[in-house]
Backbone as numpy.savetxt, mean C-alpha at the origin, in Angstrom:
# Nx Ny Nz CAx CAy CAz Cx Cy Cz
27.97 -6.49 -10.86 26.94 -5.47 -10.99 27.50 -4.10 -10.63
27.26 -3.11 -11.47 27.75 -1.76 -11.25 26.61 -0.87 -10.76
27.00 0.20 -10.05 25.95 1.10 -9.56 25.17 1.73 -10.69
25.81 1.96 -11.85 25.08 2.61 -12.94 24.19 1.63 -13.71
24.14 0.35 -13.26 23.13 -0.56 -13.79 21.73 -0.13 -13.34
21.70 0.63 -12.25 20.44 1.25 -11.82 20.24 2.53 -12.65
19.26 2.55 -13.53 18.98 3.69 -14.39 17.95 4.57 -13.70
18.32 5.83 -13.42 17.47 6.72 -12.64 16.83 7.78 -13.53
15.64 8.22 -13.12 14.94 9.27 -13.82 13.99 9.97 -12.85
13.64 11.19 -13.17 12.61 11.92 -12.42 11.31 12.01 -13.20
11.26 11.36 -14.34 10.11 11.42 -15.25 9.28 10.14 -15.09
8.10 10.26 -14.51 7.29 9.09 -14.24 6.83 8.42 -15.53
6.56 9.19 -16.57 6.10 8.60 -17.82 7.22 7.80 -18.48
8.44 8.35 -18.46 9.58 7.62 -19.00 9.80 6.33 -18.21
9.69 6.43 -16.89 9.87 5.25 -16.04 8.85 4.17 -16.37
7.58 4.57 -16.48 6.54 3.58 -16.75 6.66 3.00 -18.16
7.12 3.80 -19.11 7.34 3.28 -20.45 8.38 2.15 -20.44
9.38 2.30 -19.57 10.49 1.34 -19.55 10.32 0.22 -18.52
9.66 0.53 -17.41 9.54 -0.46 -16.33 8.10 -0.92 -16.09
7.15 -0.33 -16.80 5.75 -0.66 -16.55 5.43 -2.13 -16.78
5.96 -2.72 -17.85 5.69 -4.13 -18.13 6.23 -5.02 -17.01
7.39 -4.66 -16.48 7.95 -5.43 -15.37 7.03 -5.36 -14.16
6.55 -4.17 -13.81 5.66 -4.03 -12.65 4.35 -4.78 -12.87
3.84 -4.72 -14.09 2.57 -5.39 -14.38 2.72 -6.90 -14.54
3.96 -7.39 -14.60 4.17 -8.83 -14.74 3.80 -9.58 -13.46
3.86 -8.91 -12.33 3.44 -9.48 -11.04 2.61 -8.42 -10.32
1.43 -8.13 -10.84 0.69 -6.95 -10.36 0.24 -7.05 -8.91
-0.06 -8.27 -8.43 -0.46 -8.39 -7.03 0.66 -8.02 -6.10
1.86 -8.53 -6.36 3.01 -8.23 -5.51 3.43 -6.77 -5.64
3.23 -6.19 -6.82 3.67 -4.81 -7.07 2.53 -3.80 -6.95
1.42 -4.19 -6.34 0.24 -3.31 -6.36 0.48 -1.99 -5.64
1.28 -1.99 -4.57 1.54 -0.73 -3.87 2.26 0.26 -4.78
3.24 -0.24 -5.54 3.96 0.62 -6.47 3.05 1.09 -7.60
2.29 0.18 -8.18 1.40 0.55 -9.28 0.37 1.59 -8.84
-0.14 1.43 -7.63 -1.13 2.39 -7.11 -0.50 3.75 -6.88
0.67 3.77 -6.25 1.35 5.05 -5.98 1.69 5.78 -7.27
2.15 5.05 -8.27 2.53 5.67 -9.54 1.30 6.17 -10.29
0.19 5.44 -10.21 -1.04 5.91 -10.84 -1.52 7.20 -10.19
-1.44 7.28 -8.87 -1.84 8.51 -8.18 -0.93 9.67 -8.57
0.36 9.40 -8.65 1.30 10.46 -9.02 0.99 10.99 -10.41
0.71 10.12 -11.34 0.41 10.57 -12.70 -0.90 11.35 -12.73
-1.86 10.94 -11.91 -3.16 11.61 -11.90 -3.09 12.98 -11.22
-2.33 13.06 -10.14 -2.33 14.28 -9.33 -1.19 15.23 -9.67
-0.11 14.70 -10.24 1.07 15.52 -10.52 2.03 15.53 -9.34
3.32 15.58 -9.64 4.33 15.52 -8.58 4.22 16.69 -7.63
3.78 17.85 -8.12 3.71 19.05 -7.27 2.76 18.86 -6.09
1.78 17.96 -6.23 0.83 17.74 -5.14 1.46 17.03 -3.96
2.67 16.47 -4.14 3.36 15.77 -3.07 4.44 16.63 -2.42
4.68 17.83 -2.94 5.69 18.70 -2.36 6.67 19.18 -3.41
7.55 20.09 -3.04 8.46 20.71 -4.01 9.60 19.81 -4.49
9.94 18.80 -3.72 11.03 17.91 -4.10 10.62 17.06 -5.31
11.57 16.77 -6.18 11.28 15.94 -7.35 11.16 14.48 -6.94
10.29 13.72 -7.59 10.25 12.27 -7.35 11.48 11.62 -7.97
11.69 10.37 -7.63 12.82 9.63 -8.20 12.37 8.21 -8.49
12.76 7.73 -9.67 12.41 6.38 -10.09 13.66 5.69 -10.60
13.71 4.38 -10.45 14.87 3.64 -10.93 14.50 2.25 -11.39
15.23 1.77 -12.35 15.05 0.41 -12.83 16.42 -0.24 -12.96
16.49 -1.51 -12.64 17.73 -2.27 -12.76 17.63 -3.14 -14.00
18.52 -2.90 -14.96 18.49 -3.64 -16.21 19.60 -4.67 -16.24
19.26 -5.82 -16.81 20.24 -6.89 -16.94 19.84 -7.74 -18.13
20.75 -7.90 -19.07 20.45 -8.71 -20.24 19.34 -8.16 -21.10
19.16 -6.84 -21.09 18.13 -6.21 -21.91 16.76 -6.16 -21.28
16.61 -6.69 -20.07 15.32 -6.65 -19.41 15.41 -6.00 -18.05
14.27 -5.56 -17.54 14.20 -4.95 -16.21 14.07 -6.07 -15.18
14.92 -6.05 -14.18 14.93 -7.09 -13.15 14.39 -6.59 -11.81
14.40 -5.28 -11.61 13.92 -4.70 -10.35 13.66 -3.23 -10.59
12.95 -2.60 -9.67 12.63 -1.18 -9.81 12.37 -0.58 -8.44
12.35 0.74 -8.39 11.96 1.43 -7.16 11.33 2.77 -7.53
10.60 3.32 -6.57 10.14 4.70 -6.71 10.27 5.38 -5.36
10.42 6.69 -5.42 10.41 7.50 -4.22 9.63 8.77 -4.53
8.49 8.94 -3.87 7.69 10.14 -4.05 8.29 11.28 -3.25
7.99 12.53 -3.63 8.54 13.66 -2.88 8.27 13.56 -1.38
9.31 13.76 -0.60 9.24 13.76 0.86 8.87 12.41 1.45
8.94 11.36 0.65 8.59 10.03 1.13 9.84 9.14 1.15
9.64 7.89 1.58 10.73 6.95 1.63 10.91 6.19 0.33
11.83 5.25 0.36 12.14 4.43 -0.80 11.22 3.22 -0.82
10.72 2.88 -2.01 9.82 1.74 -2.17 10.32 0.87 -3.32
11.21 -0.07 -3.05 11.71 -0.95 -4.11 10.85 -2.21 -4.25
10.93 -2.81 -5.43 10.39 -4.15 -5.62 11.34 -5.14 -4.92
10.98 -6.40 -4.79 11.89 -7.36 -4.15 13.27 -7.37 -4.81
14.32 -7.31 -3.95 15.70 -7.26 -4.40 16.51 -8.38 -3.75
17.56 -8.80 -4.43 18.55 -9.65 -3.79 19.44 -8.79 -2.90
20.24 -9.41 -2.05 21.16 -8.63 -1.21 22.11 -7.81 -2.07
22.60 -8.40 -3.16 23.51 -7.68 -4.03 22.85 -6.50 -4.71
21.62 -6.68 -5.18 20.90 -5.57 -5.81 20.64 -4.45 -4.81
20.26 -4.83 -3.57 20.00 -3.82 -2.54 21.28 -3.05 -2.20
22.39 -3.76 -2.12 23.66 -3.11 -1.78 24.08 -2.12 -2.86
23.94 -2.51 -4.13 24.33 -1.62 -5.22 23.39 -0.41 -5.27
22.10 -0.61 -5.01 21.17 0.52 -4.98 21.52 1.48 -3.85
21.81 0.94 -2.67 22.19 1.80 -1.54 23.45 2.60 -1.90
24.41 1.95 -2.53 25.63 2.65 -2.92 25.33 3.78 -3.91
24.47 3.51 -4.88 24.15 4.52 -5.89 23.49 5.74 -5.25
22.51 5.51 -4.41 21.78 6.62 -3.79 22.65 7.38 -2.79
23.47 6.66 -2.04 24.36 7.32 -1.08 25.39 8.17 -1.82
25.94 7.66 -2.91 26.93 8.41 -3.68 26.34 9.69 -4.25
25.03 9.67 -4.53 24.36 10.86 -5.08 23.89 11.81 -3.98
24.10 11.45 -2.72 23.76 12.34 -1.61 22.32 12.28 -1.16
21.59 11.24 -1.51 20.19 11.14 -1.10 20.09 10.85 0.39
19.05 11.40 1.00 18.70 11.09 2.38 17.32 10.46 2.39
17.19 9.35 3.08 15.95 8.59 3.07 15.34 8.53 4.46
14.06 8.89 4.60 13.42 8.76 5.91 13.07 7.31 6.25
12.82 6.49 5.23 12.46 5.10 5.48 12.52 4.30 4.19
12.46 2.98 4.34 12.28 2.07 3.21 11.06 1.21 3.51
10.24 1.00 2.49 9.05 0.16 2.60 9.13 -0.89 1.51
9.24 -2.17 1.92 9.49 -3.21 0.93 9.18 -4.59 1.50
9.18 -5.57 0.61 9.12 -6.98 1.04 10.17 -7.18 2.13
9.86 -8.00 3.12 10.63 -8.02 4.36 12.12 -8.27 4.16
12.48 -9.25 3.34 13.90 -9.53 3.14 14.59 -8.39 2.41
13.88 -7.76 1.48 14.44 -6.62 0.77 14.65 -5.45 1.71
13.65 -5.17 2.57 13.78 -4.07 3.51 14.97 -4.30 4.44
15.14 -5.53 4.91 16.25 -5.83 5.81 17.59 -5.67 5.10
17.69 -6.17 3.86 18.94 -6.08 3.11 19.29 -4.63 2.79
18.29 -3.86 2.38 18.58 -2.46 2.05 18.93 -1.68 3.31
18.20 -1.92 4.42 18.48 -1.20 5.66 19.91 -1.46 6.13
20.35 -2.70 6.04 21.72 -3.03 6.45 22.74 -2.32 5.55
22.48 -2.32 4.24 23.40 -1.67 3.30 23.39 -0.16 3.49
22.22 0.40 3.75 22.12 1.86 3.92 22.83 2.30 5.19
22.68 1.53 6.27 23.40 1.87 7.51 24.91 1.78 7.30
25.34 0.76 6.60 26.77 0.59 6.37 27.35 1.74 5.54
26.58 2.26 4.62 27.10 3.29 3.72 26.85 4.71 4.21
25.85 4.91 5.07 25.51 6.27 5.50 25.58 6.45 7.01
25.57 5.39 7.80 25.53 5.49 9.24 24.14 5.66 9.81
23.12 5.82 8.95 21.74 5.99 9.43 21.29 4.74 10.18
20.68 4.95 11.33 20.28 3.83 12.19 18.87 3.37 11.84
18.71 2.08 11.46 17.37 1.59 11.08 16.56 1.12 12.28
15.26 1.40 12.24 14.33 0.92 13.26 13.06 0.46 12.57
12.66 -0.76 12.85 11.44 -1.28 12.23 10.22 -0.54 12.78
9.44 0.04 11.87 8.22 0.74 12.28 7.02 -0.21 12.35
6.83 -1.01 11.30 5.67 -1.90 11.26 5.98 -3.07 10.32
5.40 -4.20 10.65 5.46 -5.37 9.77 4.05 -5.64 9.26
3.95 -5.81 7.95 2.65 -6.04 7.35 2.65 -7.37 6.60
1.47 -7.78 6.21 1.33 -9.05 5.47 0.40 -8.81 4.29
0.87 -9.19 3.12 0.05 -9.09 1.91 -0.72 -10.39 1.72
-2.03 -10.27 1.52 -2.89 -11.43 1.30 -3.54 -11.34 -0.08
-3.76 -12.52 -0.68 -4.48 -12.61 -1.95 -5.72 -13.48 -1.75
-6.82 -13.05 -2.34 -8.08 -13.79 -2.20 -8.04 -15.08 -3.00
-8.38 -16.20 -2.33 -8.55 -17.48 -2.99 -10.03 -17.75 -3.18
-10.55 -18.73 -2.45 -11.98 -19.03 -2.50 -12.72 -18.16 -1.49
-13.57 -17.28 -2.00 -14.31 -16.38 -1.12 -15.26 -17.19 -0.25
-15.16 -16.99 1.07 -15.92 -17.79 2.03 -16.68 -16.86 2.97
-17.96 -16.60 2.69 -18.73 -15.70 3.55 -18.80 -16.22 4.98
-18.81 -15.31 5.95 -18.90 -15.73 7.35 -20.28 -16.30 7.66
-20.32 -17.16 8.65 -21.59 -17.71 9.12 -21.64 -17.58 10.63
-22.70 -16.98 11.20 -23.80 -16.35 10.45 -23.43 -14.97 9.95
-24.13 -14.51 8.94 -23.96 -13.14 8.46 -24.73 -12.22 9.40
-24.12 -11.13 9.86 -24.85 -10.24 10.77 -26.05 -9.61 10.07
-27.06 -9.30 10.84 -28.25 -8.67 10.29 -27.88 -7.34 9.64
-28.47 -7.07 8.50 -28.20 -5.82 7.81 -27.90 -6.04 6.35
-27.26 -5.05 5.72 -27.02 -5.12 4.28 -25.86 -4.20 3.93
-25.30 -4.42 2.76 -24.27 -3.53 2.22 -24.92 -2.37 1.50
-24.20 -1.26 1.43 -24.69 -0.09 0.70 -23.51 0.73 0.20
-23.55 1.11 -1.07 -22.51 1.97 -1.62 -22.54 3.32 -0.92
-21.38 3.83 -0.60 -21.27 5.14 0.05 -21.46 6.24 -0.99
-22.32 7.18 -0.67 -22.60 8.28 -1.58 -22.09 9.61 -1.05
-22.30 10.65 -1.83 -21.83 11.98 -1.45 -22.46 12.45 -0.15
-23.69 12.00 0.09 -24.37 12.38 1.33 -23.72 11.79 2.57
-22.84 10.81 2.37 -22.16 10.15 3.49 -20.76 10.72 3.74
-20.38 11.78 3.01 -19.00 12.25 3.03 -18.51 12.57 4.45
-19.31 13.24 5.25 -18.85 13.63 6.58 -18.49 12.41 7.42
-19.36 11.39 7.40 -19.07 10.19 8.19 -17.89 9.42 7.60
-17.80 9.38 6.27 -16.69 8.68 5.62 -15.36 9.30 6.00
-15.27 10.62 5.94 -14.02 11.30 6.29 -13.68 11.05 7.75
-14.67 11.09 8.61 -14.42 10.87 10.05 -13.92 9.45 10.28
-14.52 8.46 9.64 -14.09 7.09 9.85 -12.69 6.84 9.26
-12.38 7.46 8.11 -11.03 7.30 7.56 -10.00 7.93 8.49
-10.34 9.05 9.10 -9.44 9.68 10.06 -9.24 8.77 11.27
-10.31 8.15 11.75 -10.20 7.24 12.89 -9.37 6.01 12.51
-9.56 5.51 11.30 -8.76 4.38 10.84 -7.28 4.74 10.80
-6.96 5.90 10.23 -5.57 6.33 10.14 -4.94 6.44 11.53
-5.69 6.97 12.49 -5.18 7.07 13.86 -4.98 5.69 14.46
-5.89 4.77 14.20 -5.79 3.41 14.74 -4.53 2.69 14.27
-4.18 2.89 12.98 -3.03 2.16 12.43 -1.74 2.97 12.50
-1.81 4.17 13.09 -0.60 4.96 13.31 -0.10 5.71 12.10
-0.98 6.02 11.14 -0.56 6.80 9.98 -0.42 8.27 10.38
0.70 8.86 10.02 0.95 10.27 10.33 0.38 11.12 9.22
-0.92 11.31 9.24 -1.59 12.03 8.15 -2.82 12.73 8.72
-3.12 13.90 8.17 -4.32 14.63 8.54 -5.43 14.28 7.56
-6.55 13.79 8.07 -7.68 13.45 7.23 -8.88 14.24 7.73
-9.24 15.28 6.99 -10.42 16.07 7.31 -10.98 16.62 6.00
-12.03 17.41 6.10 -12.69 17.90 4.88 -11.73 18.71 4.02
-10.84 19.48 4.64 -9.93 20.31 3.89 -8.82 19.54 3.21
-8.34 18.47 3.83 -7.20 17.73 3.29 -7.61 16.51 2.48
-8.89 16.18 2.48 -9.37 14.92 1.93 -8.86 14.65 0.51
-8.96 15.62 -0.37 -8.63 15.38 -1.78 -7.18 14.98 -1.98
-6.29 15.37 -1.07 -4.88 15.05 -1.21 -4.45 13.80 -0.49
-5.37 13.11 0.18 -5.01 11.90 0.92 -5.15 10.67 0.04
-4.58 9.57 0.53 -4.69 8.31 -0.21 -6.10 7.72 -0.14
-6.96 8.30 0.70 -8.31 7.78 0.87 -9.29 8.32 -0.17
-8.90 9.34 -0.92 -9.86 10.08 -1.72 -10.28 9.39 -3.01
-9.44 8.52 -3.56 -9.73 7.98 -4.89 -10.27 6.56 -4.86
-10.86 6.17 -3.76 -11.38 4.81 -3.61 -12.90 4.79 -3.73
-13.43 3.59 -3.96 -14.86 3.37 -3.81 -15.12 2.75 -2.44
-16.20 3.17 -1.79 -16.47 2.71 -0.42 -17.83 2.05 -0.31
-17.90 1.11 0.61 -19.14 0.41 0.93 -19.34 0.44 2.44
-20.56 0.73 2.87 -20.94 0.62 4.27 -21.68 -0.70 4.48
-21.49 -1.29 5.67 -22.43 -2.29 6.15 -23.33 -1.57 7.14
-24.65 -1.69 6.93 -25.56 -0.99 7.82 -26.56 -1.97 8.43
-27.02 -1.66 9.62 -27.98 -2.48 10.33 -29.35 -2.36 9.65
-30.31 -3.22 10.01 -31.62 -3.16 9.36 -32.31 -1.80 9.45
-31.97 -1.00 10.45 -32.60 0.32 10.55 -31.85 1.39 9.76
-30.79 0.97 9.00 -30.08 1.92 8.14 -28.91 2.62 8.79
-28.44 2.15 9.94 -27.31 2.77 10.62 -26.00 2.14 10.15
-25.08 2.93 9.57 -23.79 2.37 9.16 -22.99 1.91 10.38
-22.40 0.71 10.29 -21.65 0.17 11.42 -20.23 -0.27 11.03
-19.93 -0.32 9.73 -18.59 -0.71 9.28 -18.42 -0.23 7.85
-17.16 -0.11 7.42 -16.91 0.31 6.05 -15.72 -0.45 5.48
-15.70 -0.54 4.16 -14.54 -1.06 3.45 -14.37 -0.25 2.18
-13.11 0.01 1.84 -12.80 0.72 0.61 -12.12 -0.21 -0.38
-12.08 0.21 -1.63 -11.39 -0.55 -2.66 -10.74 0.43 -3.62
-9.46 0.21 -3.91 -8.77 1.04 -4.89 -9.28 0.75 -6.29
-9.13 1.70 -7.20 -9.45 1.41 -8.60 -8.63 0.23 -9.10
-9.22 -0.55 -10.01 -8.52 -1.70 -10.54 -7.31 -1.25 -11.36
-6.17 -1.90 -11.09 -4.93 -1.64 -11.83 -4.35 -2.97 -12.26
-4.10 -3.13 -13.56 -3.50 -4.35 -14.10 -4.26 -5.59 -13.64
-5.58 -5.47 -13.54 -6.40 -6.61 -13.14 -6.46 -6.88 -11.66
-5.92 -5.98 -10.84 -5.86 -6.18 -9.40 -6.67 -5.10 -8.68
-7.46 -5.50 -7.72 -8.15 -4.58 -6.81 -7.60 -4.79 -5.42
-7.18 -3.71 -4.78 -6.72 -3.77 -3.40 -7.83 -3.28 -2.48
-8.23 -4.12 -1.54 -9.20 -3.73 -0.52 -8.48 -2.92 0.54
-8.96 -1.69 0.79 -8.29 -0.81 1.75 -9.06 0.52 1.82
-9.39 0.97 3.03 -9.23 0.33 4.34 -10.48 -0.46 4.71
-10.38 -1.24 5.79 -11.55 -1.85 6.42 -11.58 -1.32 7.85
-12.73 -0.76 8.25 -12.79 -0.12 9.57 -14.16 -0.30 10.19
-14.14 -0.67 11.46 -15.33 -0.70 12.31 -15.01 0.07 13.58
-15.84 1.03 13.99 -15.57 1.72 15.26 -15.43 0.74 16.41
-14.57 1.06 17.35 -14.22 0.14 18.43 -15.44 -0.39 19.17
-16.42 0.46 19.40 -17.59 0.05 20.19 -18.46 -0.97 19.46
-18.23 -1.14 18.14 -19.07 -2.03 17.34 -18.35 -3.29 16.89
-17.12 -3.47 17.33 -16.33 -4.61 16.87 -16.78 -5.91 17.55
-16.41 -7.02 16.91 -16.74 -8.32 17.45 -18.13 -8.82 17.11
-18.80 -8.15 16.16 -20.17 -8.54 15.79 -20.26 -9.05 14.35
-19.13 -9.18 13.68 -19.14 -9.72 12.33 -19.29 -8.70 11.23
-19.34 -7.40 11.57 -19.57 -6.38 10.55 -18.40 -6.26 9.58
-17.17 -6.31 10.09 -16.01 -6.16 9.22 -15.94 -7.30 8.20
-16.24 -8.52 8.64 -16.24 -9.64 7.72 -17.30 -9.49 6.65
-18.47 -9.03 7.05 -19.57 -8.88 6.10 -19.25 -7.83 5.04
-18.70 -6.70 5.44 -18.43 -5.64 4.47 -17.23 -6.00 3.60
-16.27 -6.75 4.15 -15.13 -7.21 3.34 -15.60 -8.18 2.27
-16.49 -9.10 2.63 -17.06 -10.00 1.64 -17.75 -9.21 0.54
-18.48 -8.17 0.91 -19.22 -7.38 -0.07 -18.29 -6.73 -1.09
-17.21 -6.08 -0.63 -16.33 -5.40 -1.58 -15.49 -6.40 -2.37
-15.14 -7.53 -1.75 -14.37 -8.55 -2.44 -15.20 -9.17 -3.57
-16.45 -9.46 -3.27 -17.33 -10.02 -4.29 -17.54 -9.02 -5.42
-17.70 -7.75 -5.07 -17.89 -6.72 -6.10 -16.66 -6.58 -6.99
-15.47 -6.71 -6.39 -14.24 -6.61 -7.18 -14.17 -7.74 -8.19
-14.50 -8.95 -7.77 -14.49 -10.08 -8.70 -15.56 -9.90 -9.78
-16.71 -9.41 -9.39 -17.78 -9.20 -10.37 -17.38 -8.16 -11.41
-16.53 -7.22 -11.01 -16.07 -6.18 -11.93 -14.94 -6.66 -12.84
-14.50 -7.91 -12.64 -13.49 -8.47 -13.53 -12.10 -8.56 -12.95
-11.92 -8.30 -11.66 -10.59 -8.37 -11.07 -10.05 -9.79 -11.14
-8.82 -9.93 -11.62 -8.16 -11.23 -11.65 -7.55 -11.57 -10.30
-7.18 -10.54 -9.54 -6.67 -10.73 -8.18 -7.32 -9.69 -7.28
-7.61 -10.09 -6.05 -8.07 -9.17 -5.01 -7.12 -9.34 -3.84
-6.54 -8.24 -3.38 -5.50 -8.32 -2.35 -5.80 -7.34 -1.23
-5.17 -7.55 -0.10 -5.23 -6.60 1.00 -4.01 -6.80 1.89
-3.67 -5.75 2.63 -2.59 -5.79 3.61 -3.18 -5.81 5.01
-2.49 -6.52 5.91 -2.83 -6.48 7.33 -1.58 -6.15 8.12
-1.79 -5.70 9.36 -0.69 -5.58 10.30 -0.35 -6.99 10.77
0.89 -7.43 10.53 1.27 -8.80 10.88 1.15 -9.08 12.37
1.15 -8.02 13.19 1.09 -8.19 14.64 -0.34 -8.26 15.17
-1.33 -8.18 14.28 -2.73 -8.18 14.71 -3.35 -9.56 14.41
-3.37 -10.46 15.38 -3.88 -11.81 15.10 -5.36 -11.83 14.76
-6.12 -10.86 15.27 -7.56 -10.85 15.02 -7.86 -10.62 13.55
-7.25 -9.57 12.97 -7.54 -9.27 11.57 -6.96 -10.33 10.64
-5.78 -10.85 10.97 -5.19 -11.89 10.12 -6.06 -13.14 10.10
-6.57 -13.53 11.25 -7.43 -14.70 11.32 -8.74 -14.46 10.58
-9.30 -13.26 10.71 -10.55 -12.94 10.03 -10.41 -13.09 8.53
-9.40 -12.45 7.95 -9.28 -12.48 6.49 -8.97 -13.87 5.98
-8.25 -14.66 6.75 -8.00 -16.03 6.31 -9.28 -16.86 6.34
-10.17 -16.58 7.30 -11.46 -17.28 7.31 -12.30 -16.90 6.09
-12.12 -15.69 5.60 -12.89 -15.22 4.44 -12.32 -15.72 3.12
-11.14 -16.34 3.15 -10.57 -16.88 1.93 -9.30 -16.21 1.46
-8.78 -15.25 2.22 -7.53 -14.59 1.86 -6.35 -15.42 2.37
-5.31 -15.50 1.55 -4.13 -16.29 1.91 -2.89 -15.42 1.87
-2.00 -15.54 2.88 -0.79 -14.71 2.90 0.15 -15.08 1.75
0.70 -14.04 1.11 1.63 -14.27 -0.01 2.97 -13.58 0.19
3.05 -12.58 1.06 4.33 -11.89 1.27 4.30 -11.14 2.59
5.46 -11.07 3.23 5.65 -10.23 4.41 6.25 -8.91 3.97
5.82 -7.83 4.59 6.24 -6.49 4.21 6.73 -5.75 5.45
7.74 -4.91 5.31 8.28 -4.18 6.46 8.55 -2.73 6.08
8.25 -1.84 7.01 8.65 -0.43 6.88 9.74 -0.18 7.93
10.90 0.27 7.47 12.04 0.53 8.35 12.38 2.02 8.28
12.34 2.68 9.44 12.70 4.11 9.51 14.21 4.25 9.67
14.73 5.37 9.15 16.17 5.68 9.29 16.32 6.95 10.11
17.02 6.82 11.25 17.32 8.00 12.06 18.40 8.81 11.36
18.21 10.13 11.21 19.22 10.94 10.53 20.53 10.95 11.30
21.62 11.13 10.56 22.94 11.09 11.17 23.56 12.47 11.33
22.92 13.49 10.83 23.50 14.82 10.95 22.85 15.79 9.98
23.27 17.05 9.96 22.65 18.05 9.09 22.96 17.76 7.63
C-alpha cells in the first residue's frame, strides 16, 4: 500500500460523489461522518473557520475501502481502518505537514492511528473519552412509565431548549458555547426535540434527534436536569423519540453513550438498544511551533 492510495480533496461534493456510496453502505456505523458532512454541505466550510476542510478516500481494486474527513479547526475522523491503513494515512498527512488536535474513531482505529501519528510526528496521545455506539433492536418501554406526556418542542420553548443544551454540553465536557447568539452555529441547532412534561405541563427532560440520513436517525442529546434524575423521565422521552423515528421510516435508530457511565448504558439497554461499536477520542499534545 502506498501513501498516494489515499486520494485527498478539499471539495466535499467531489468527495461525496466518490465516497458517498461507501459511507452509505454501513450508515449506522458511519452516521457521525454522514451527519458532519451533511452539516458542512448545508452550512458551508466558511462557517467552521478559515482553514480548508480535508477529505480522503482509500481506493483498492477500483472501490473505496476507507475514508476520512477533517473539518476546519477540528480533528481527524476516519472510518474503521486496519493498522496498515492507519499507518499509511498517518504517513501521508505527516508528509504533507498536517497538524492534528485529535482523532475520533472506532476504538481500534483510534489506537492504531494514534500510535502511528506519535511515531511519525512525536505528538503525545492522550485518551479524552471512550464512547459506545448503540443500535435500537426491540423497543422496550420502561415500566412503570412516569406520569406525564411527550410534547414536541416549539419556538416558544427556545430559551429553555438552549439552556438545557448548554447544560448538557457542560455535563459531557464539550468545549462549546451554547447560547442564543451562538445557537445557529452549534451542532444542536438542526435537530428535532421532544420534551417529557409532567401532568401540569412542566418540562422535566428532553431528547433530540438528528435529521434522517441514509435511513438512520441518531438520537442526541438526551438530558434531564440533575435535580430531576432517577424518576424515569429520560427513559420515557427516549422511547418517545425512538418510536417517532421508526414511525418516520428510519431503518436504524442509533445513539452514543459515554462508555464510562454505567447508568446511561444500562438504561438504553433496558430500552432495547444494543452496543455495536466502541469509539474513542484521542487528543494529541503539540510537539512544537
